Amino acid sequence: MSEYFEVIIVGGGPAGLSTALIMGRSKRKVLVLDANDARNRVTHASHGYLSRDGVKPEEFKAVGLSEITAYPTVSYMETKVTSLHKEGSRFHVQTETGDSFVSGRVVVAAGMKEELPEIKGLQDVYGSSVFPCPYCDGWEWRDEPLAIFGSEPWLIQYVKLIYNWSRDLIVFTNGAVDLPAADRTDLREHGVAVVEEPIVELISEGGELQQVVTHSGAAYNRSGGFIMDTGESQAFPLPEDFKIPYTTLGGVETKEGGETSVKGLYVIGDAKNAFSGLLKAASEGYELAAVMNHEMALEDWQLTNHITKPGGQG
Ligand SMILES: Cc1cc2nc3c(=O)[nH]c(=O)nc-3n(C[C@H](O)[C@H](O)[C@H](O)COP(=O)(O)OP(=O)(O)OC[C@H]3O[C@@H](n4cnc5c(N)ncnc54)[C@H](O)[C@@H]3O)c2cc1C
């Protein structure tokens, strides 16, 4: 028979581990199933998490794991969840290692996975000198000659944002882009060139971007950059029969705290927001755990009321 847990958490990033910590401290029997392959594993350092600014992703993870596993109420297993379904009020979860578990509640905190655009050399620099998020890595590349890769409709907004960290910018759209004339003028007036030729290759050494080479053979010296579209999608797509919609950004649509339309199923962190950052992901885990435990405490209270007779007799 499959072992029962009050809560199963799919994913052990900041969102999942933080949920586990508070659930464990609430005396709840919790299982974290984690493939241990977070999207930020490519970076050398994570920034912006107060008290952990500049921490290595693997160190952040190790500290989190040591904290949750200190609680005997929390179990952690490194494995990938391959299936999830609901029968009555119970969730059934299976892993690639062939284990199966049952729970009353499931928290999906599996994040997103990237499928970078096919640009030669991009894999070598992604996470080392080319990044998706300026709040995470903009400070380290401030005032450097930067490339911006992208052609999405919100390109101009992205450029204006990155301009905060460096004014030496060249936009590479990797092909012709439908940019309004006013935006082109705006960019030109701010000294930002737009190169619409297809990119042939990014030349780098040890992960550090050096040049962007385009179709005509032109080579642009750039020491780093930011990329708008990293081809992200759900790391653990929810079963289709749950019929839960996705947001335009690719996150799972939920109510405020991560509650979905399937009772007992919650989604938090990047899986909900597409990109949360470590601190928000962790805080969503904390918040959800408190909400779930409160619900469970009220359920337990009701149950106790039914089975306990006045005077304390069972
Ligand atoms: C290159 C890069 C740099 C970044 N730098 C920063 C930064 O400096 N500061 C910052 O605040 N944010 C940064 N971020 C964003 C940050 O990494 C995410 O917002 C944050 O990790 C989201 O946390 P999460 O817990 O939702 O998901 P994740 O941290 O992605 O964790 C999800 C976990 O679930 C696991 N998982 C996936 N599928 C399954 C499955 N089927 N079964 C079991 N487990 C599964 C994954 O392996 C992973 O361990 C960066 C992101 C990227 C891509």
Tab-separated table of C-alpha atoms and ligand atoms in Angstrom:
chain	number	residue	atom	x	y	z
A	1	MET	CA	0.000	0.000	0.000
A	2	SER	CA	1.211	3.518	-0.829
A	3	GLU	CA	2.385	5.568	2.141
A	4	TYR	CA	0.078	8.444	3.125
A	5	PHE	CA	1.288	12.002	3.690
A	6	GLU	CA	-0.817	14.967	4.706
A	7	VAL	CA	0.935	17.075	2.075
A	8	ILE	CA	3.085	16.085	-0.886
A	9	ILE	CA	5.218	18.833	-2.394
A	10	VAL	CA	6.424	18.458	-5.967
A	11	GLY	CA	9.675	20.410	-6.279
A	12	GLY	CA	12.341	21.398	-3.774
A	13	GLY	CA	13.258	24.931	-4.810
A	14	PRO	CA	12.704	27.873	-2.456
A	15	ALA	CA	8.902	27.619	-2.878
A	16	GLY	CA	8.699	23.893	-2.103
A	17	LEU	CA	11.296	23.834	0.692
A	18	SER	CA	9.763	26.819	2.393
A	19	THR	CA	6.340	25.127	2.328
A	20	ALA	CA	7.928	21.988	3.790
A	21	LEU	CA	9.650	23.932	6.562
A	22	ILE	CA	6.458	25.546	7.857
A	23	MET	CA	4.365	22.401	7.357
A	24	GLY	CA	6.987	20.353	9.200
A	25	ARG	CA	7.070	22.874	12.034
A	26	SER	CA	3.271	22.564	12.164
A	27	LYS	CA	3.671	18.851	12.951
A	28	ARG	CA	2.320	17.864	9.524
A	29	LYS	CA	3.571	14.728	7.812
A	30	VAL	CA	5.097	16.096	4.615
A	31	LEU	CA	6.934	14.598	1.664
A	32	VAL	CA	9.052	16.621	-0.770
A	33	LEU	CA	9.700	14.938	-4.110
A	34	ASP	CA	12.393	16.854	-5.956
A	35	ALA	CA	14.189	16.304	-9.252
A	36	ASN	CA	16.857	18.723	-7.926
A	37	ASP	CA	17.395	20.439	-11.271
A	38	ALA	CA	16.387	24.083	-10.778
A	39	ARG	CA	16.384	26.550	-13.659
A	40	ASN	CA	18.944	28.820	-11.969
A	41	ARG	CA	21.496	25.984	-11.592
A	42	VAL	CA	23.478	27.547	-14.495
A	43	THR	CA	24.377	30.630	-12.452
A	44	HIS	CA	27.414	31.040	-10.210
A	45	ALA	CA	25.623	33.265	-7.728
A	46	SER	CA	22.094	34.309	-6.811
A	47	HIS	CA	21.325	37.868	-5.818
A	48	GLY	CA	18.664	39.865	-4.043
A	49	TYR	CA	17.662	37.429	-1.276
A	50	LEU	CA	18.211	39.442	1.874
A	51	SER	CA	20.895	37.821	4.037
A	52	ARG	CA	21.934	35.530	1.130
A	53	ASP	CA	22.986	38.057	-1.537
A	54	GLY	CA	25.571	36.418	-3.807
A	55	VAL	CA	24.967	32.893	-2.514
A	56	LYS	CA	25.826	29.975	-4.790
A	57	PRO	CA	22.603	28.173	-5.864
A	58	GLU	CA	23.934	24.821	-4.601
A	59	GLU	CA	24.820	26.319	-1.218
A	60	PHE	CA	21.360	27.900	-0.908
A	61	LYS	CA	19.826	24.520	-1.660
A	62	ALA	CA	22.072	22.643	0.769
A	63	VAL	CA	21.197	25.000	3.636
A	64	GLY	CA	17.482	24.682	2.827
A	65	LEU	CA	17.687	20.903	2.751
A	66	SER	CA	19.538	20.714	6.045
A	67	GLU	CA	16.898	22.930	7.642
A	68	ILE	CA	13.859	20.945	6.475
A	69	THR	CA	15.354	17.515	7.137
A	70	ALA	CA	16.034	18.518	10.757
A	71	TYR	CA	12.288	18.007	11.301
A	72	PRO	CA	11.244	14.359	11.672
A	73	THR	CA	7.864	15.321	10.213
A	74	VAL	CA	9.462	16.116	6.827
A	75	SER	CA	10.702	13.521	4.329
A	76	TYR	CA	12.716	14.456	1.251
A	77	MET	CA	13.300	12.217	-1.738
A	78	GLU	CA	15.375	13.127	-4.788
A	79	THR	CA	13.281	11.845	-7.677
A	80	LYS	CA	11.092	13.094	-10.492
A	81	VAL	CA	7.308	12.987	-10.226
A	82	THR	CA	5.905	11.352	-13.339
A	83	SER	CA	2.195	11.267	-12.616
A	84	LEU	CA	-0.428	12.872	-10.444
A	85	HIS	CA	-4.116	12.073	-10.288
A	86	LYS	CA	-7.001	12.435	-7.888
A	87	GLU	CA	-9.441	9.746	-6.748
A	88	GLY	CA	-12.165	11.041	-4.457
A	89	SER	CA	-10.441	13.340	-1.987
A	90	ARG	CA	-7.034	11.651	-2.289
A	91	PHE	CA	-4.130	12.483	-4.606
A	92	HIS	CA	-1.973	9.690	-6.008
A	93	VAL	CA	1.578	10.573	-6.937
A	94	GLN	CA	4.064	8.394	-8.793
A	95	THR	CA	7.769	8.868	-9.314
A	96	GLU	CA	10.216	7.793	-11.998
A	97	THR	CA	11.793	5.462	-9.453
A	98	GLY	CA	8.484	3.553	-9.306
A	99	ASP	CA	7.406	4.730	-5.864
A	100	SER	CA	3.833	5.824	-5.280
A	101	PHE	CA	2.379	7.927	-2.504
A	102	VAL	CA	-1.024	9.190	-1.424
A	103	SER	CA	-1.900	12.536	0.120
A	104	GLY	CA	-4.749	14.816	1.055
A	105	ARG	CA	-3.088	17.866	-0.448
A	106	VAL	CA	-0.508	18.465	-3.189
A	107	VAL	CA	1.608	21.552	-3.694
A	108	VAL	CA	3.179	21.904	-7.122
A	109	ALA	CA	6.338	24.007	-6.785
A	110	ALA	CA	8.200	22.475	-9.716
A	111	GLY	CA	9.126	25.756	-11.393
A	112	MET	CA	9.798	26.280	-15.075
A	113	LYS	CA	12.334	24.791	-17.475
A	114	GLU	CA	14.116	26.659	-20.239
A	115	GLU	CA	14.494	25.815	-23.882
A	116	LEU	CA	16.809	28.519	-25.110
A	117	PRO	CA	16.501	29.804	-28.688
A	118	GLU	CA	18.840	28.018	-31.080
A	119	ILE	CA	21.671	30.528	-31.236
A	120	LYS	CA	25.132	29.042	-31.545
A	121	GLY	CA	27.120	29.729	-28.384
A	122	LEU	CA	24.136	30.871	-26.263
A	123	GLN	CA	24.262	27.846	-23.946
A	124	ASP	CA	27.895	28.692	-23.139
A	125	VAL	CA	27.089	32.177	-21.851
A	126	TYR	CA	23.591	31.721	-20.392
A	127	GLY	CA	23.806	32.162	-16.636
A	128	SER	CA	27.473	33.254	-16.817
A	129	SER	CA	27.311	36.545	-18.725
A	130	VAL	CA	23.881	36.531	-20.396
A	131	PHE	CA	20.879	36.519	-18.059
A	132	PRO	CA	17.097	36.851	-18.110
A	133	CYS	CA	16.622	39.152	-15.116
A	134	PRO	CA	18.366	42.501	-14.494
A	135	TYR	CA	17.401	42.550	-10.814
A	136	CYS	CA	19.271	39.250	-10.417
A	137	ASP	CA	22.418	40.156	-12.358
A	138	GLY	CA	22.233	43.783	-13.573
A	139	TRP	CA	24.467	45.179	-10.812
A	140	GLU	CA	27.357	42.865	-11.724
A	141	TRP	CA	27.159	44.070	-15.382
A	142	ARG	CA	26.494	47.736	-14.724
A	143	ASP	CA	27.980	50.174	-17.261
A	144	GLU	CA	29.337	47.293	-19.372
A	145	PRO	CA	28.825	47.065	-23.162
A	146	LEU	CA	25.757	44.826	-23.222
A	147	ALA	CA	23.702	42.962	-25.804
A	148	ILE	CA	19.943	42.664	-25.508
A	149	PHE	CA	18.520	39.620	-27.256
A	150	GLY	CA	14.837	39.719	-28.112
A	151	SER	CA	12.096	40.774	-30.480
A	152	GLU	CA	8.968	40.393	-28.347
A	153	PRO	CA	6.333	43.149	-28.464
A	154	TRP	CA	7.517	44.516	-25.096
A	155	LEU	CA	11.111	44.909	-26.406
A	156	ILE	CA	11.138	48.680	-25.922
A	157	GLN	CA	10.079	48.295	-22.266
A	158	TYR	CA	12.816	45.741	-21.653
A	159	VAL	CA	15.443	48.026	-23.224
A	160	LYS	CA	14.312	50.979	-21.095
A	161	LEU	CA	14.688	48.803	-18.016
A	162	ILE	CA	18.168	47.494	-18.861
A	163	TYR	CA	19.231	51.080	-19.736
A	164	ASN	CA	19.044	51.684	-15.989
A	165	TRP	CA	22.116	49.450	-15.515
A	166	SER	CA	24.061	50.287	-18.696
A	167	ARG	CA	23.690	52.882	-21.432
A	168	ASP	CA	26.006	51.007	-23.783
A	169	LEU	CA	23.397	48.767	-25.355
A	170	ILE	CA	22.906	47.035	-28.706
A	171	VAL	CA	19.674	45.175	-29.391
A	172	PHE	CA	19.929	41.959	-31.427
A	173	THR	CA	16.563	40.860	-32.774
A	174	ASN	CA	17.905	37.854	-34.719
A	175	GLY	CA	15.893	38.740	-37.834
A	176	ALA	CA	13.617	41.533	-38.990
A	177	VAL	CA	11.378	42.898	-36.285
A	178	ASP	CA	8.103	44.767	-36.436
A	179	LEU	CA	9.104	47.736	-34.309
A	180	PRO	CA	6.928	50.880	-34.377
A	181	ALA	CA	8.672	53.880	-36.002
A	182	ALA	CA	8.302	55.872	-32.763
A	183	ASP	CA	10.163	53.160	-30.812
A	184	ARG	CA	12.961	53.102	-33.403
A	185	THR	CA	13.359	56.862	-33.085
A	186	ASP	CA	13.240	56.635	-29.301
A	187	LEU	CA	15.976	53.981	-29.271
A	188	ARG	CA	18.149	55.919	-31.722
A	189	GLU	CA	17.815	59.082	-29.636
A	190	HIS	CA	19.047	57.120	-26.611
A	191	GLY	CA	22.028	55.787	-28.557
A	192	VAL	CA	20.706	52.219	-28.668
A	193	ALA	CA	21.370	50.480	-32.007
A	194	VAL	CA	19.043	47.754	-33.265
A	195	VAL	CA	20.681	44.985	-35.294
A	196	GLU	CA	18.085	42.987	-37.202
A	197	GLU	CA	20.366	40.592	-39.038
A	198	PRO	CA	20.204	36.949	-37.987
A	199	ILE	CA	22.768	36.048	-35.351
A	200	VAL	CA	25.351	33.527	-36.527
A	201	GLU	CA	27.244	32.947	-33.302
A	202	LEU	CA	28.050	34.218	-29.830
A	203	ILE	CA	31.781	34.055	-29.213
A	204	SER	CA	32.845	33.618	-25.608
A	205	GLU	CA	35.601	32.353	-23.387
A	206	GLY	CA	34.944	30.583	-20.113
A	207	GLY	CA	31.306	31.678	-20.221
A	208	GLU	CA	32.179	35.350	-20.755
A	209	LEU	CA	30.577	36.819	-23.861
A	210	GLN	CA	33.041	38.552	-26.168
A	211	GLN	CA	31.363	39.100	-29.522
A	212	VAL	CA	28.030	38.764	-31.263
A	213	VAL	CA	28.585	37.763	-34.889
A	214	THR	CA	25.779	38.409	-37.373
A	215	HIS	CA	24.911	37.153	-40.859
A	216	SER	CA	26.932	39.771	-42.773
A	217	GLY	CA	30.056	38.810	-40.808
A	218	ALA	CA	29.909	41.882	-38.583
A	219	ALA	CA	31.227	41.203	-35.057
A	220	TYR	CA	30.035	43.369	-32.181
A	221	ASN	CA	32.128	43.483	-29.018
A	222	ARG	CA	29.874	42.909	-26.002
A	223	SER	CA	30.887	41.644	-22.567
A	224	GLY	CA	27.475	40.501	-21.372
A	225	GLY	CA	23.796	40.759	-22.011
A	226	PHE	CA	20.194	40.072	-21.209
A	227	ILE	CA	17.737	37.852	-23.007
A	228	MET	CA	13.985	38.383	-23.076
A	229	ASP	CA	12.686	35.005	-24.117
A	230	THR	CA	14.331	31.912	-22.656
A	231	GLY	CA	11.688	29.535	-24.031
A	232	GLU	CA	10.358	28.648	-20.606
A	233	SER	CA	7.554	26.185	-19.987
A	234	GLN	CA	6.186	24.275	-17.004
A	235	ALA	CA	8.743	21.813	-15.592
A	236	PHE	CA	5.857	19.630	-14.403
A	237	PRO	CA	2.773	20.304	-16.545
A	238	LEU	CA	-0.438	19.575	-14.642
A	239	PRO	CA	-2.579	16.696	-15.893
A	240	GLU	CA	-4.917	17.915	-18.647
A	241	ASP	CA	-8.003	16.408	-17.006
A	242	PHE	CA	-7.603	18.891	-14.137
A	243	LYS	CA	-8.560	21.513	-16.758
A	244	ILE	CA	-6.561	24.262	-15.049
A	245	PRO	CA	-5.811	27.193	-17.385
A	246	TYR	CA	-2.443	28.907	-17.838
A	247	THR	CA	-1.718	32.634	-17.767
A	248	THR	CA	-0.349	34.467	-20.826
A	249	LEU	CA	3.119	34.204	-19.253
A	250	GLY	CA	2.837	30.417	-19.026
A	251	GLY	CA	2.185	30.203	-15.284
A	252	VAL	CA	-0.664	28.180	-13.801
A	253	GLU	CA	-3.747	30.271	-13.115
A	254	THR	CA	-4.596	30.147	-9.416
A	255	LYS	CA	-6.409	32.136	-6.780
A	256	GLU	CA	-4.354	34.557	-4.698
A	257	GLY	CA	-2.469	32.111	-2.445
A	258	GLY	CA	-1.888	29.426	-5.074
A	259	GLU	CA	-5.165	27.542	-4.631
A	260	THR	CA	-6.370	25.963	-7.889
A	261	SER	CA	-9.842	24.946	-9.025
A	262	VAL	CA	-9.013	21.348	-7.975
A	263	LYS	CA	-9.668	21.083	-4.222
A	264	GLY	CA	-6.463	20.349	-2.320
A	265	LEU	CA	-4.151	21.220	-5.228
A	266	TYR	CA	-1.980	24.314	-4.981
A	267	VAL	CA	0.623	25.850	-7.301
A	268	ILE	CA	3.226	28.368	-6.140
A	269	GLY	CA	6.559	29.902	-7.157
A	270	ASP	CA	7.670	30.052	-10.778
A	271	ALA	CA	5.105	27.425	-11.772
A	272	LYS	CA	2.481	30.041	-10.870
A	273	ASN	CA	4.247	33.299	-11.758
A	274	ALA	CA	6.563	32.140	-14.587
A	275	PHE	CA	9.350	34.091	-12.832
A	276	SER	CA	9.126	34.883	-9.130
A	277	GLY	CA	12.662	35.279	-7.880
A	278	LEU	CA	13.906	33.292	-4.895
A	279	LEU	CA	12.472	35.511	-2.170
A	280	LYS	CA	8.919	35.640	-3.532
A	281	ALA	CA	8.971	31.898	-4.227
A	282	ALA	CA	10.026	31.232	-0.633
A	283	SER	CA	7.492	33.675	0.790
A	284	GLU	CA	4.688	32.074	-1.222
A	285	GLY	CA	5.697	28.719	0.289
A	286	TYR	CA	5.539	30.134	3.808
A	287	GLU	CA	2.216	31.827	3.193
A	288	LEU	CA	0.587	28.783	1.623
A	289	ALA	CA	1.817	26.485	4.386
A	290	ALA	CA	0.245	28.759	6.997
A	291	VAL	CA	-3.073	28.815	5.093
A	292	MET	CA	-3.090	25.029	4.600
A	293	ASN	CA	-2.193	24.301	8.196
A	294	HIS	CA	-4.904	26.645	9.434
A	295	GLU	CA	-7.458	24.786	7.272
A	296	MET	CA	-6.175	21.455	8.559
A	297	ALA	CA	-6.252	22.634	12.163
A	298	LEU	CA	-9.922	23.569	11.731
A	299	GLU	CA	-10.645	20.173	10.128
A	300	ASP	CA	-8.904	18.417	13.043
A	301	TRP	CA	-10.883	20.531	15.495
A	302	GLN	CA	-14.150	19.466	13.871
A	303	LEU	CA	-13.111	15.835	13.912
A	304	THR	CA	-12.121	15.983	17.563
A	305	ASN	CA	-15.464	17.567	18.406
A	306	HIS	CA	-17.299	14.604	16.865
A	307	ILE	CA	-15.383	11.882	18.637
A	308	THR	CA	-14.859	13.449	22.056
A	309	LYS	CA	-17.680	13.352	24.574
A	310	PRO	CA	-18.094	16.053	27.238
A	311	GLY	CA	-15.953	15.323	30.265
A	312	GLY	CA	-13.017	14.212	28.112
A	313	GLN	CA	-14.217	10.642	27.467
A	314	GLY	CA	-13.367	9.337	23.997
B	1	LIG	C1	19.639	32.083	-15.069
B	1	LIG	C2	18.775	32.463	-13.914
B	1	LIG	C3	19.298	33.256	-12.888
B	1	LIG	C4	18.493	33.613	-11.819
B	1	LIG	N1	19.031	34.384	-10.815
B	1	LIG	C5	18.263	34.738	-9.775
B	1	LIG	C6	18.797	35.572	-8.746
B	1	LIG	O1	19.968	35.965	-8.774
B	1	LIG	N2	17.966	35.936	-7.735
B	1	LIG	C7	16.642	35.540	-7.676
B	1	LIG	O2	15.946	35.890	-6.729
B	1	LIG	N3	16.124	34.746	-8.646
B	1	LIG	C8	16.903	34.332	-9.686
B	1	LIG	N4	16.380	33.543	-10.665
B	1	LIG	C9	14.972	33.118	-10.562
B	1	LIG	C10	14.843	31.979	-9.563
B	1	LIG	O3	15.748	30.944	-9.854
B	1	LIG	C11	13.422	31.421	-9.590
B	1	LIG	O4	12.462	32.453	-9.608
B	1	LIG	C12	13.196	30.535	-8.349
B	1	LIG	O5	14.182	29.518	-8.297
B	1	LIG	C13	11.809	29.905	-8.377
B	1	LIG	O6	11.685	29.035	-7.293
B	1	LIG	P1	10.718	27.777	-7.366
B	1	LIG	O7	10.856	27.097	-6.057
B	1	LIG	O8	9.382	28.192	-7.829
B	1	LIG	O9	11.309	26.861	-8.546
B	1	LIG	P2	12.755	26.230	-8.740
B	1	LIG	O10	13.781	26.952	-7.939
B	1	LIG	O11	12.959	26.167	-10.215
B	1	LIG	O12	12.625	24.783	-8.127
B	1	LIG	C14	11.793	23.813	-8.725
B	1	LIG	C15	12.282	22.454	-8.289
B	1	LIG	O13	11.328	21.479	-8.730
B	1	LIG	C16	12.009	20.423	-9.346
B	1	LIG	N5	11.125	19.727	-10.293
B	1	LIG	C17	10.765	20.069	-11.553
B	1	LIG	N6	9.979	19.143	-12.115
B	1	LIG	C18	9.843	18.167	-11.183
B	1	LIG	C19	9.157	16.937	-11.163
B	1	LIG	N7	8.456	16.472	-12.212
B	1	LIG	N8	9.251	16.159	-10.039
B	1	LIG	C20	9.968	16.567	-8.945
B	1	LIG	N9	10.626	17.739	-8.935
B	1	LIG	C21	10.565	18.533	-10.023
B	1	LIG	C22	13.197	21.088	-10.017
B	1	LIG	O14	14.205	20.135	-10.330
B	1	LIG	C23	13.610	22.070	-8.918
B	1	LIG	O15	14.470	21.468	-7.967
B	1	LIG	C24	17.158	33.170	-11.760
B	1	LIG	C25	16.632	32.366	-12.777
B	1	LIG	C26	17.427	32.020	-13.840
B	1	LIG	C27	16.848	31.167	-14.939
